[in-house]
Amino acid sequence: MSEPQGSAPEAGDRFGELAVALGFSTTEKVTQALIRQMELRGQGTQKRLGELLIEARVLDLRTVQKVLLEQQRRRKSATGPAAVPEGRKFGDYELLSKLGEGGMGAVYKARDAHMTRMVALKVMNKSVAGNREFVERFKREAKATGSLNHPNIVSAYAAGEVDGLPFIAMEYVEGESLRARYKKLGRLVEPEALRLVKGVAAGLAHAHNSGLVHRDIKPDNILLGVNGDIKIVDMGLAKAMADDQRLTKTGIALGTPHYISPEQARGEKQVDHRSDIYSLGSSLYLILTGQVPFDGKNNAEIMLKQCKEELENPQDILPELSDGVVAVISKMMAKRPSDRYDSCEQLIEDLDLVLLGKPPRHAADDDAQVEKSSIRPAKRKVRRPRAKAGGGCMLVLALALLPAGGLALCKVLF
């Protein structure tokens, strides 16, 4: 089992991300600079992102210094105290234990005093509560989660503000994330992995049919309940498909580099539901093979590989994987969105077929699909042409009719 080398810093900590959040650049220009940085690195030249943005006349020295100062401030605040201490009341909620913490805030297991139920309470940190971009993202998550009602998506119960700190009260799932399960047990067997991805695809189908794209599907955002439930969480990057793309131009995050789609990595304005399908394919690749699809020393290198490199064939890592699952991953992770599944419903149909040991319908293992694939052909696998109907019977008949001693001649001829 391999852990990714490149790691994504907490939201708001990356230089390029901050430059966008502060309104000094666009996602597209930062992405172009990151790709240029990787190209130069391949030529043996090291340049900082800020320097490249100055050369491209996107930033000047003064704005670079402002971004660096803000970056330093946020790194210090991220090591400070949690959003609120455990064991105290927060509005109508009693905080019982901390489930997790990041740059934007913390998530607590809490008791709803009025409804007498357990909830997962996400509370924003004071250090970012005054940042308009982060507050908008937080509100967007509350709105997106609250608008969806599906057994494979965590429900939102309430949202509001206590003492100037925004919060979201969500369904509490007793269990662990897919990432935690993978780190603990390693890769999953094929049937288990396919059933799990099918559950996530069902939740995504509902979100997509409701006009929402998640944009950050990854093992961390998939919860596995002790009762077998499969739940999608963290709609913080969710975007309405009919938006005017303002979020893409002034937003603060693209997704997670190891699971991000090529169009997200390039900072394209038009990102639709097929980006979620790509990210889900990346997650399936990890839990089946035990390694991320693309890895690198830093986020820029990983994103560049997402855009340009072919994917190592899963059967070269794990030869026992079926042809069907490789075909499904190949279609899910095609570089061009037009070559991926048109919908999660199509994906679910193929997953059901592969689970039954049948070839997928929409990801046919034929020459046309191979040409569209972003996966390298398997090195270890030798494809043999199918025998013509009746060929086996004719061989048996020929052997039966041979005279004594004719078997040696048969071996030579065949």
Coordinates of C-alpha atoms in Angstrom, one line a residue:
M1 CA 0.0 0.0 0.0
S2 CA 1.5 3.3 -1.0
E3 CA 0.7 6.7 0.3
P4 CA 0.7 9.8 -2.0
Q5 CA 4.0 11.7 -2.0
G6 CA 2.6 15.1 -2.9
S7 CA 0.3 16.5 -0.2
A8 CA -2.3 19.2 -0.5
P9 CA -1.8 21.9 2.1
E10 CA -4.8 23.2 4.0
A11 CA -7.2 25.4 2.0
G12 CA -6.0 28.9 1.8
D13 CA -2.4 28.1 2.5
R14 CA -1.1 27.7 -1.1
F15 CA 0.4 30.7 -2.7
G16 CA -1.6 30.4 -6.0
E17 CA -4.8 29.7 -4.2
L18 CA -4.3 32.8 -2.0
A19 CA -3.5 35.0 -5.0
V20 CA -6.9 34.0 -6.4
A21 CA -8.7 34.3 -3.1
L22 CA -7.3 37.8 -2.6
G23 CA -8.5 38.8 -6.1
F24 CA -5.0 39.3 -7.5
S25 CA -5.2 36.5 -10.1
T26 CA -7.5 34.0 -11.7
T27 CA -7.5 30.2 -11.4
E28 CA -6.6 29.8 -15.1
K29 CA -3.6 32.1 -14.9
V30 CA -2.3 30.4 -11.7
T31 CA -2.7 27.0 -13.3
Q32 CA -0.8 28.1 -16.4
A33 CA 2.0 29.3 -14.2
L34 CA 2.1 26.0 -12.3
I35 CA 2.4 24.1 -15.6
R36 CA 5.1 26.4 -16.7
Q37 CA 6.9 25.9 -13.4
M38 CA 6.9 22.1 -14.0
E39 CA 8.1 22.4 -17.5
L40 CA 11.1 24.5 -16.3
R41 CA 11.8 22.1 -13.5
G42 CA 12.0 19.3 -16.1
Q43 CA 14.7 21.5 -17.8
G44 CA 16.6 21.9 -14.6
T45 CA 15.4 25.4 -13.8
Q46 CA 13.8 26.3 -10.5
K47 CA 11.5 29.3 -10.3
R48 CA 9.0 30.2 -7.6
L49 CA 5.3 30.6 -8.6
G50 CA 5.3 34.3 -7.6
E51 CA 8.3 34.9 -9.9
L52 CA 6.5 33.3 -12.8
L53 CA 3.3 35.3 -12.2
I54 CA 5.4 38.4 -12.2
E55 CA 7.0 37.4 -15.5
A56 CA 3.6 36.8 -17.0
R57 CA 2.5 40.3 -15.8
V58 CA -0.2 38.8 -13.7
L59 CA 1.3 40.1 -10.4
D60 CA 3.8 42.7 -9.4
L61 CA 6.3 42.6 -6.5
R62 CA 4.0 44.5 -4.2
T63 CA 1.1 42.0 -4.7
V64 CA 3.5 39.0 -4.3
Q65 CA 4.6 40.5 -0.9
K66 CA 0.9 40.9 0.1
V67 CA 0.2 37.2 -0.7
L68 CA 3.2 36.1 1.2
L69 CA 2.3 38.1 4.3
E70 CA -1.3 36.7 4.2
Q71 CA 0.1 33.2 3.8
Q72 CA 2.3 33.6 6.8
R73 CA -0.6 35.0 8.9
R74 CA -2.8 32.0 8.0
R75 CA -0.2 29.5 8.7
K76 CA 0.3 30.9 12.2
S77 CA -3.5 31.0 12.8
A78 CA -3.9 27.4 11.6
T79 CA -1.7 26.3 14.5
G80 CA -3.8 28.2 17.0
P81 CA -6.7 27.0 19.1
A82 CA -9.7 25.1 17.7
A83 CA -12.8 26.9 16.5
V84 CA -14.4 26.2 19.9
P85 CA -13.3 24.1 22.8
E86 CA -14.8 20.7 23.4
G87 CA -17.1 20.0 26.3
R88 CA -19.0 23.2 26.1
K89 CA -22.3 24.5 24.7
F90 CA -22.4 26.0 21.2
G91 CA -25.8 27.5 20.7
D92 CA -28.3 24.6 20.9
Y93 CA -25.5 22.0 20.6
E94 CA -23.4 20.2 23.3
L95 CA -19.9 19.5 21.9
L96 CA -18.9 15.9 22.8
S97 CA -15.7 15.2 20.8
K98 CA -13.7 16.5 17.9
L99 CA -14.0 14.4 14.7
G100 CA -11.5 16.4 12.6
E101 CA -10.0 19.8 12.0
G102 CA -8.6 21.7 9.0
G103 CA -7.7 25.2 7.9
M104 CA -11.3 26.4 7.7
G105 CA -12.6 25.0 10.9
A106 CA -13.4 21.8 12.9
V107 CA -16.1 19.1 12.9
Y108 CA -17.5 17.9 16.2
K109 CA -19.7 15.1 17.3
A110 CA -22.4 17.0 19.1
R111 CA -25.8 16.5 20.8
D112 CA -28.8 18.5 19.5
A113 CA -30.5 19.6 22.7
H114 CA -33.9 20.2 21.0
M115 CA -34.0 17.2 18.7
T116 CA -32.2 14.8 21.1
R117 CA -30.0 13.4 18.3
M118 CA -26.4 13.2 17.5
V119 CA -25.1 15.5 14.8
A120 CA -21.8 16.3 13.0
L121 CA -21.3 20.0 13.7
K122 CA -19.0 21.8 11.4
V123 CA -17.8 25.2 12.9
M124 CA -15.7 27.8 11.0
N125 CA -12.5 29.0 12.7
K126 CA -12.3 32.6 13.9
S127 CA -9.2 33.1 11.8
V128 CA -11.1 32.7 8.5
A129 CA -14.6 33.8 9.6
G130 CA -13.8 37.3 8.4
N131 CA -12.8 36.2 5.0
R132 CA -15.6 36.7 2.5
E133 CA -14.4 33.9 0.1
F134 CA -14.3 31.3 2.8
V135 CA -17.6 32.3 4.3
E136 CA -19.2 32.1 0.9
R137 CA -17.8 28.6 0.4
F138 CA -19.2 27.6 3.8
K139 CA -22.7 29.0 3.0
R140 CA -22.5 27.3 -0.4
E141 CA -21.9 23.9 1.3
A142 CA -24.9 24.4 3.7
K143 CA -27.2 25.4 0.8
A144 CA -26.0 22.5 -1.5
T145 CA -26.2 19.8 1.3
G146 CA -29.6 21.1 2.4
S147 CA -31.0 20.9 -1.1
L148 CA -30.2 17.2 -1.5
N149 CA -32.1 14.3 0.0
H150 CA -30.6 10.9 -0.9
P151 CA -29.5 7.9 1.2
N152 CA -26.0 8.2 -0.2
I153 CA -25.5 11.9 0.7
V154 CA -25.1 13.2 4.2
S155 CA -28.1 15.3 5.2
A156 CA -27.9 18.8 6.5
Y157 CA -30.3 19.6 9.4
A158 CA -29.5 23.3 10.1
A159 CA -27.1 26.1 9.5
G160 CA -26.5 29.4 11.2
E161 CA -24.1 31.5 13.3
V162 CA -23.1 31.6 16.9
D163 CA -20.9 34.3 18.3
G164 CA -19.9 35.3 14.8
L165 CA -18.9 31.7 13.9
P166 CA -20.9 30.1 11.0
F167 CA -21.9 26.4 11.5
I168 CA -23.6 23.5 9.7
A169 CA -25.4 20.8 11.7
M170 CA -25.3 17.5 9.6
E171 CA -26.2 13.9 9.9
Y172 CA -23.8 12.0 12.1
V173 CA -22.5 8.8 10.5
E174 CA -21.0 6.3 12.9
G175 CA -18.0 4.9 10.9
E176 CA -15.0 6.1 9.1
S177 CA -13.9 7.6 5.8
L178 CA -12.9 5.5 2.8
R179 CA -9.4 7.0 3.2
A180 CA -9.2 5.8 6.8
R181 CA -10.5 2.3 5.8
Y182 CA -7.9 2.1 3.0
K183 CA -5.0 3.2 5.3
K184 CA -6.1 0.6 7.9
L185 CA -6.8 -2.4 5.6
G186 CA -5.2 -1.6 2.3
R187 CA -6.7 -2.2 -1.1
L188 CA -10.2 -3.7 -1.4
V189 CA -11.2 -6.8 -3.4
E190 CA -12.8 -6.0 -6.7
P191 CA -16.5 -6.8 -5.8
E192 CA -16.3 -4.8 -2.6
A193 CA -14.8 -1.8 -4.4
L194 CA -17.3 -1.9 -7.2
R195 CA -20.3 -2.0 -4.8
L196 CA -18.8 0.9 -2.8
V197 CA -18.3 3.0 -6.0
K198 CA -21.8 2.1 -7.1
G199 CA -23.2 3.7 -3.9
V200 CA -21.2 6.9 -4.4
A201 CA -22.3 7.0 -8.1
A202 CA -26.0 6.8 -7.0
G203 CA -25.5 9.8 -4.7
L204 CA -23.7 11.7 -7.4
A205 CA -26.5 10.9 -9.9
H206 CA -29.0 12.5 -7.5
A207 CA -26.8 15.6 -7.1
H208 CA -26.2 15.9 -10.9
N209 CA -29.9 15.5 -11.6
S210 CA -30.5 18.3 -9.1
G211 CA -28.0 20.5 -11.1
L212 CA -25.0 20.2 -8.7
V213 CA -21.4 19.1 -9.3
H214 CA -19.5 18.1 -6.2
R215 CA -16.0 18.9 -7.6
D216 CA -14.0 17.3 -4.8
I217 CA -14.8 13.6 -4.8
K218 CA -12.0 11.7 -3.0
P219 CA -11.7 8.9 -0.4
D220 CA -11.7 11.5 2.4
N221 CA -15.2 12.7 1.3
I222 CA -16.8 9.2 1.3
L223 CA -18.0 7.9 4.6
L224 CA -18.6 4.2 5.4
G225 CA -21.1 3.6 8.1
V226 CA -20.8 0.7 10.5
N227 CA -24.2 -0.4 9.3
G228 CA -23.0 -0.5 5.7
D229 CA -24.1 3.0 4.6
I230 CA -22.1 4.8 2.0
K231 CA -22.3 8.6 2.2
I232 CA -20.9 11.5 0.3
V233 CA -19.8 14.5 2.5
D234 CA -18.3 18.0 2.1
M235 CA -20.3 19.9 -0.5
G236 CA -18.0 22.9 0.1
L237 CA -16.9 23.1 -3.6
A238 CA -20.2 22.1 -5.0
K239 CA -21.4 24.3 -7.9
A240 CA -24.6 24.7 -9.8
M241 CA -24.2 23.6 -13.4
A242 CA -26.1 26.7 -14.5
D243 CA -23.9 29.1 -12.6
D244 CA -22.3 32.1 -14.5
Q245 CA -18.9 30.6 -13.7
R246 CA -18.1 33.4 -11.3
L247 CA -17.0 30.8 -8.8
T248 CA -14.4 29.4 -11.2
K249 CA -12.9 32.9 -11.8
T250 CA -12.7 34.0 -8.2
G251 CA -12.9 30.7 -6.3
I252 CA -10.3 29.5 -3.8
A253 CA -9.9 25.8 -4.6
L254 CA -9.9 23.4 -7.5
G255 CA -10.2 20.1 -5.8
T256 CA -7.5 17.7 -4.6
P257 CA -4.6 17.1 -7.0
H258 CA -4.5 13.3 -6.7
Y259 CA -8.1 13.0 -7.7
I260 CA -8.7 16.2 -9.7
S261 CA -9.9 16.0 -13.3
P262 CA -7.7 17.3 -16.1
E263 CA -10.1 20.2 -16.9
Q264 CA -10.1 21.2 -13.2
A265 CA -6.3 21.1 -13.2
R266 CA -6.2 23.3 -16.2
G267 CA -8.5 25.8 -14.5
E268 CA -11.2 25.5 -17.2
K269 CA -14.4 27.5 -16.7
Q270 CA -16.7 24.8 -17.9
V271 CA -16.6 21.9 -15.4
D272 CA -19.6 19.6 -15.3
H273 CA -20.7 16.3 -13.8
R274 CA -18.2 14.3 -15.8
S275 CA -15.4 15.8 -13.7
D276 CA -17.0 14.0 -10.7
I277 CA -17.0 10.8 -12.6
Y278 CA -13.2 11.2 -13.3
S279 CA -12.5 11.8 -9.6
L280 CA -14.6 8.8 -8.6
G281 CA -12.5 6.8 -11.1
S282 CA -9.3 8.0 -9.5
S283 CA -10.7 6.9 -6.1
L284 CA -11.6 3.5 -7.5
Y285 CA -8.1 3.1 -9.0
L286 CA -6.6 3.7 -5.5
I287 CA -8.7 1.3 -3.6
L288 CA -8.3 -1.4 -6.2
T289 CA -4.5 -1.1 -7.0
G290 CA -3.2 0.3 -3.7
Q291 CA -1.7 3.4 -5.4
V292 CA -2.9 6.8 -6.6
P293 CA -3.3 7.2 -10.4
F294 CA -0.6 9.9 -10.6
D295 CA 1.9 11.0 -7.9
G296 CA 4.7 13.5 -7.7
K297 CA 6.8 15.6 -5.4
N298 CA 4.3 18.5 -5.3
N299 CA 0.8 19.5 -6.4
A300 CA 2.0 21.1 -9.6
E301 CA 3.7 18.0 -10.8
I302 CA 0.7 15.9 -10.0
M303 CA -1.7 18.2 -11.9
L304 CA 0.6 18.3 -14.9
K305 CA 0.5 14.5 -15.0
Q306 CA -3.3 14.5 -14.7
C307 CA -3.4 16.6 -17.9
K308 CA -0.7 15.0 -20.0
E309 CA 0.4 11.5 -18.9
E310 CA -1.1 8.1 -19.7
L311 CA -2.3 6.1 -16.7
E312 CA -0.5 2.9 -15.7
N313 CA -2.7 -0.1 -16.5
P314 CA -4.3 -1.5 -13.3
Q315 CA -3.6 -5.0 -14.5
D316 CA 0.2 -4.2 -14.5
I317 CA -0.2 -3.5 -10.8
L318 CA -2.7 -6.3 -10.0
P319 CA -2.9 -8.8 -12.9
E320 CA -6.0 -10.6 -11.4
L321 CA -8.2 -7.5 -12.0
S322 CA -10.9 -8.2 -14.6
D323 CA -11.0 -6.8 -18.1
G324 CA -14.3 -5.3 -17.2
V325 CA -13.1 -3.2 -14.3
V326 CA -10.2 -1.9 -16.4
A327 CA -12.6 -0.9 -19.2
V328 CA -14.8 1.0 -16.6
I329 CA -11.8 2.8 -15.1
S330 CA -10.5 3.6 -18.6
K331 CA -13.8 5.3 -19.5
M332 CA -14.2 7.1 -16.1
M333 CA -10.7 8.5 -16.4
A334 CA -10.6 9.5 -20.0
K335 CA -8.7 12.8 -20.5
R336 CA -11.5 14.3 -22.5
P337 CA -14.9 14.7 -20.8
S338 CA -16.6 13.7 -24.0
D339 CA -15.0 10.3 -23.8
R340 CA -16.2 9.5 -20.3
Y341 CA -19.6 8.2 -19.2
D342 CA -22.4 10.6 -20.1
S343 CA -24.0 10.0 -16.7
C344 CA -23.6 8.2 -13.4
E345 CA -26.6 6.1 -14.4
Q346 CA -24.6 4.7 -17.3
L347 CA -21.7 4.0 -14.9
I348 CA -24.0 2.2 -12.5
E349 CA -25.3 0.0 -15.3
D350 CA -21.7 -1.0 -16.2
L351 CA -20.8 -1.6 -12.6
D352 CA -23.7 -4.0 -12.2
L353 CA -22.7 -5.9 -15.4
V354 CA -19.1 -6.3 -14.2
L355 CA -20.3 -7.5 -10.8
L356 CA -22.2 -10.2 -12.6
G357 CA -19.0 -11.2 -14.5
K358 CA -20.3 -9.7 -17.8
P359 CA -18.6 -7.1 -20.1
P360 CA -19.6 -3.5 -19.5
R361 CA -22.1 -2.1 -22.1
H362 CA -20.9 1.6 -22.2
A363 CA -17.2 0.9 -21.8
A364 CA -16.9 -1.8 -24.4
D365 CA -13.4 -3.3 -24.6
D366 CA -13.0 -2.7 -28.3
D367 CA -10.6 -0.9 -30.6
A368 CA -12.7 2.3 -30.6
Q369 CA -12.6 2.5 -26.8
V370 CA -8.9 1.7 -26.7
E371 CA -8.2 4.7 -29.0
K372 CA -10.0 7.0 -26.5
S373 CA -8.5 5.5 -23.4
S374 CA -5.9 7.3 -21.3
I375 CA -4.7 4.0 -19.8
R376 CA -1.6 2.3 -21.3
P377 CA -2.2 -1.3 -22.6
A378 CA -1.3 -3.9 -20.1
K379 CA 2.2 -5.2 -20.4
R380 CA 1.7 -8.6 -18.8
K381 CA -1.5 -9.4 -20.6
V382 CA -1.5 -11.3 -24.0
R383 CA -4.7 -10.9 -25.8
R384 CA -5.6 -14.0 -27.9
P385 CA -8.0 -14.0 -30.8
R386 CA -11.2 -15.8 -30.2
A387 CA -11.5 -19.3 -31.7
K388 CA -14.0 -19.6 -34.5
A389 CA -17.2 -21.4 -33.7
G390 CA -16.7 -25.2 -34.0
G391 CA -13.0 -25.0 -34.2
G392 CA -12.5 -27.0 -31.0
C393 CA -14.9 -29.7 -32.2
M394 CA -13.0 -30.1 -35.5
L395 CA -9.7 -30.5 -33.6
V396 CA -11.2 -33.2 -31.4
L397 CA -12.7 -35.0 -34.4
A398 CA -9.3 -34.9 -36.3
L399 CA -7.6 -36.4 -33.3
A400 CA -10.2 -39.1 -33.1
L401 CA -9.7 -40.1 -36.7
L402 CA -5.9 -40.2 -36.6
P403 CA -4.3 -43.6 -36.9
A404 CA -2.0 -45.0 -34.2
G405 CA 1.1 -43.0 -34.0
G406 CA -0.5 -40.0 -35.7
L407 CA -0.5 -37.9 -32.6
A408 CA 3.1 -36.9 -33.1
L409 CA 2.2 -35.6 -36.5
C410 CA -0.7 -33.7 -35.1
K411 CA 1.5 -31.9 -32.6
V412 CA 3.8 -30.8 -35.5
L413 CA 0.9 -29.6 -37.6
F414 CA -0.9 -27.8 -34.9

